Coordinates of C-alpha atoms in Angstrom, one line a residue:
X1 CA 0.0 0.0 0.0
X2 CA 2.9 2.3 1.2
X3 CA 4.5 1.7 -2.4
X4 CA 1.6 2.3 -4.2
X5 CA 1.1 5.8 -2.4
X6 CA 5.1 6.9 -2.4
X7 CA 4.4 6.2 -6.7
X8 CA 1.6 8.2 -6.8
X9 CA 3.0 10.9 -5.0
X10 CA 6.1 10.9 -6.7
X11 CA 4.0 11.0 -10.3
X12 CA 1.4 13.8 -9.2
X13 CA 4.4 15.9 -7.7
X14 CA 6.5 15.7 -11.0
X15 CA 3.2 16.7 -13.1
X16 CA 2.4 19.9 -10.3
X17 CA 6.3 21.1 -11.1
X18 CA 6.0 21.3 -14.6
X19 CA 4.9 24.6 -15.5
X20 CA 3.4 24.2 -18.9
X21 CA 3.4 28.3 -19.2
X22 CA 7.2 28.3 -19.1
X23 CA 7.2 24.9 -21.6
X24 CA 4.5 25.9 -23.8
X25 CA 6.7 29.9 -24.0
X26 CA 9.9 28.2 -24.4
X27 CA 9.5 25.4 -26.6
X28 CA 6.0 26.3 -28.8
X29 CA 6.6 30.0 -29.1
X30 CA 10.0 30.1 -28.6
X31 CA 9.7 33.4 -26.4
X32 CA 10.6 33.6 -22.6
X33 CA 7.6 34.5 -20.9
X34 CA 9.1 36.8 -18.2
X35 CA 10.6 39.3 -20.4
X36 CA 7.2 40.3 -22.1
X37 CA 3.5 41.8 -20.3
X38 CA 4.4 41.9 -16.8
X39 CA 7.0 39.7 -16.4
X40 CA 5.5 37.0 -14.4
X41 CA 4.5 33.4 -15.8
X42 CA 1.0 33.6 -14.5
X43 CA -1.8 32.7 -16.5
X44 CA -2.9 36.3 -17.1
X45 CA 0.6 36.9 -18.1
X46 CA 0.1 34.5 -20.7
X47 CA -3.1 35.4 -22.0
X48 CA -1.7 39.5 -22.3
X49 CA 1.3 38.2 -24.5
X50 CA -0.4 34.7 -26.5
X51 CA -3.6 36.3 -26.5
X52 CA -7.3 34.5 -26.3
X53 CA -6.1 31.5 -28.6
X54 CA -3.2 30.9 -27.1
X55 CA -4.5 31.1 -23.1
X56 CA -7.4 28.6 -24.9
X57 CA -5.0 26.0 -26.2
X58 CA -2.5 26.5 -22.6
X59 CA -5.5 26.1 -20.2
X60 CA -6.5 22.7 -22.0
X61 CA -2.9 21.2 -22.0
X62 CA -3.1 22.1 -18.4
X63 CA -5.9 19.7 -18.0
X64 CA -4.7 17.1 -19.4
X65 CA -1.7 17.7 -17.3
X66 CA -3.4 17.7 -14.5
X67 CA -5.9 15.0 -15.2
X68 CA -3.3 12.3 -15.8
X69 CA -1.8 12.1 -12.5
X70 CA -5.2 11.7 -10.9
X71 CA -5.8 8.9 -13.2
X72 CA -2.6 7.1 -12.7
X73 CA -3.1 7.6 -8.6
X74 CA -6.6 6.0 -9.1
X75 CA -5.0 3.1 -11.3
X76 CA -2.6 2.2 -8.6
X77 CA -4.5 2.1 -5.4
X78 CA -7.6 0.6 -7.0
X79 CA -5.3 -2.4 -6.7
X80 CA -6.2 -2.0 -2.9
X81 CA -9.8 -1.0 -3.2
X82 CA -9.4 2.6 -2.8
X83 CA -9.4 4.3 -6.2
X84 CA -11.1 7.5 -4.4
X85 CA -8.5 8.0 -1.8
X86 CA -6.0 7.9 -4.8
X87 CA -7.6 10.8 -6.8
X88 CA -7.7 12.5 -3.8
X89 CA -3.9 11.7 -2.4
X90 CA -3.1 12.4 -6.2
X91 CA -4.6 15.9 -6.4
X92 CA -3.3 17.0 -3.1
X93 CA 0.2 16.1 -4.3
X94 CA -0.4 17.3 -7.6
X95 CA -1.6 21.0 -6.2
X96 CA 1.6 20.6 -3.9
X97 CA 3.9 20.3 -6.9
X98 CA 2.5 23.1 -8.7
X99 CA 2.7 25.5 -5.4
X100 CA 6.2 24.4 -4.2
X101 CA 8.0 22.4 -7.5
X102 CA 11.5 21.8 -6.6
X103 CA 12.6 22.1 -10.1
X104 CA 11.8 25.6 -9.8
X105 CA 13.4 26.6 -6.2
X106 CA 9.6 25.6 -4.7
X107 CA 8.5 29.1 -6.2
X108 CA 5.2 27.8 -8.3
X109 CA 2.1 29.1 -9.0
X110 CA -1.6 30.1 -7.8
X111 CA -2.8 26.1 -8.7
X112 CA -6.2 26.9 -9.8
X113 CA -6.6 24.9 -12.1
X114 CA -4.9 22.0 -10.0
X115 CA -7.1 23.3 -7.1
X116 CA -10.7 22.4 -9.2
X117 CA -9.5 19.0 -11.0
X118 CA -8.4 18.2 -7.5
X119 CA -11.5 19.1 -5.9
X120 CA -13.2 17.0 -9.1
X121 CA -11.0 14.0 -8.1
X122 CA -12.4 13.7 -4.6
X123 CA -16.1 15.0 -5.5
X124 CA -17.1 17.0 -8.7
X125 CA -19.2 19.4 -6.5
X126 CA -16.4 19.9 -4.4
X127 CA -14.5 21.2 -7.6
X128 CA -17.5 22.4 -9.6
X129 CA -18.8 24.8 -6.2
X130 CA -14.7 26.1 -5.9
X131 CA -14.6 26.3 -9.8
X132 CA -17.9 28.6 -9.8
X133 CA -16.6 30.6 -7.1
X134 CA -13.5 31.3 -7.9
X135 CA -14.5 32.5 -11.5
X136 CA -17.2 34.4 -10.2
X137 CA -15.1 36.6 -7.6
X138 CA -12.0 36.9 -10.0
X139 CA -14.5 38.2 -12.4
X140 CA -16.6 40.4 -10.1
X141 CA -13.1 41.8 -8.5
X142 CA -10.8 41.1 -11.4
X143 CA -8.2 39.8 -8.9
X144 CA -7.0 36.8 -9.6
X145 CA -5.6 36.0 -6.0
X146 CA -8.5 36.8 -4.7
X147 CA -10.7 34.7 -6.5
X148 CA -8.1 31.7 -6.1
X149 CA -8.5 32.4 -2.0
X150 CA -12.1 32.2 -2.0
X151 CA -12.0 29.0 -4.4
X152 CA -10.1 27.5 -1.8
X153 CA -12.4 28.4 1.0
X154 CA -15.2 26.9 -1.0
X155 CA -13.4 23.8 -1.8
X156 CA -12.5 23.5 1.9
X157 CA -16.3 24.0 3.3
X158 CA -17.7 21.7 0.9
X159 CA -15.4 18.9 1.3
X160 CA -17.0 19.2 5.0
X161 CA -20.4 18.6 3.6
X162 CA -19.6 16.4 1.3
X163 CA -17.0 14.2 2.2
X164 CA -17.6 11.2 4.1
X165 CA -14.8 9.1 4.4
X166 CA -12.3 10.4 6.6
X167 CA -8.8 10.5 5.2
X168 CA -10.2 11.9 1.5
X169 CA -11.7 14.7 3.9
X170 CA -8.5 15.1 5.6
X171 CA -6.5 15.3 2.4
X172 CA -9.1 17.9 0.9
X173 CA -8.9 20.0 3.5
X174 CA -5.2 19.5 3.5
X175 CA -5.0 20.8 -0.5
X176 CA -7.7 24.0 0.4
X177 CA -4.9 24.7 3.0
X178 CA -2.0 24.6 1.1
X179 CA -3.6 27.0 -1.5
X180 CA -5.0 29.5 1.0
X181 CA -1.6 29.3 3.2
X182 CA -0.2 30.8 -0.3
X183 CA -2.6 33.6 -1.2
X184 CA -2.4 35.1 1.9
X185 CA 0.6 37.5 0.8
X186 CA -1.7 38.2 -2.1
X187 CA -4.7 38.7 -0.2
X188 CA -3.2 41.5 2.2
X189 CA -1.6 43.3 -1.2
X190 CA -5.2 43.5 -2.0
X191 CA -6.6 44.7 1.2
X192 CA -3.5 47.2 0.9
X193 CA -4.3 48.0 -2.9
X194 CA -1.1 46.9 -4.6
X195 CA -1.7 43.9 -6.5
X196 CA -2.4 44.0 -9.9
X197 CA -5.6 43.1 -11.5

């Protein structure tokens, strides 16, 4: 069993690090991302430099990206019986990589994306309800961070409704954690008026 989790891990981890926005910049468009729009690798970033087809095409790959590890963590523990505790083990590894990838110094991203196939793996309202919010503030605010904080909040509150087995619970509360821990420098920039939107 402990195998069979220390594999999944290892796989969702290596899919969190890769930052497709820095591949797709580097290797598709040949440009590096940081030294156009406002010099971040964010997924706004991206859609100022690529534009609306380019953001389209990025944010599917990222999908996939995502969705694969989830599978594969499913695959394995199904083995034991527990294909839902693997999604769920998978997508909090897999937001963990993306947040802290090693390849990159642990300095990764917002996870958003991670964040809702994550909450998807371990209950699609769970990931549809922090999808939906997180959209709808980012949209209403045009924050970005913001809209990522209150996703996670969502994700974590519904996962208490929703969630009856124990450890999946524990492990969705753990992945609504990790992303809040990580806005919170964004969040005060907000409340202070200095991020971007």
């Amino acid at each position: 069993y402990w195998i069979l989790l220390i594999l999944t891990a290892i796989v969702a981890y290596l899919f969190g690090s890769l930052d497709t926005m820095v591949l797709a910049s580097n290797f598709v468009f040949h440009r590096n991302l940081k030294r156009f729009g406002n010099e971040t690798t964010w997924f706004s970033n991206f859609r100022r430099v690529y534009g609306i087809g380019g953001f389209v095409s990025l944010i599917l790959v990222e999908l996939i990206k995502d969705i694969i590890p989830i599978l594969i963590g499913a695959l394995l523990l199904s083995f034991k019986g527990h294909a839902d505790v693997g999604r769920a083990f998978a997508g909090f590894c897999l937001v963990l990589g993306r947040l802290y990838p090693a390849i990159y110094t642990f300095r990764g991203g917002s996870a958003a994306l991670a964040m809702v196939v994550a909450g998807c793996a371990a209950n699609m309202s769970v990931g549809i309800a922090a999808g939906v919010v997180m959209l709808g503030v980012i949209v209403v605010s045009r924050y970005v961070s913001l809209g990522v904080f209150a996703g996670a909040a969502v994700y974590a509150a519904i996962s208490v409704v929703m969630l009856d087995v124990q450890i999946m619970l524990r492990l969705a509360v753990f992945t609504a954690l990790l992303v809040l821990i990580k806005q919170i420098p964004a969040v005060i920039r907000v409340l202070r008026k200095s991020e971007p939107r």
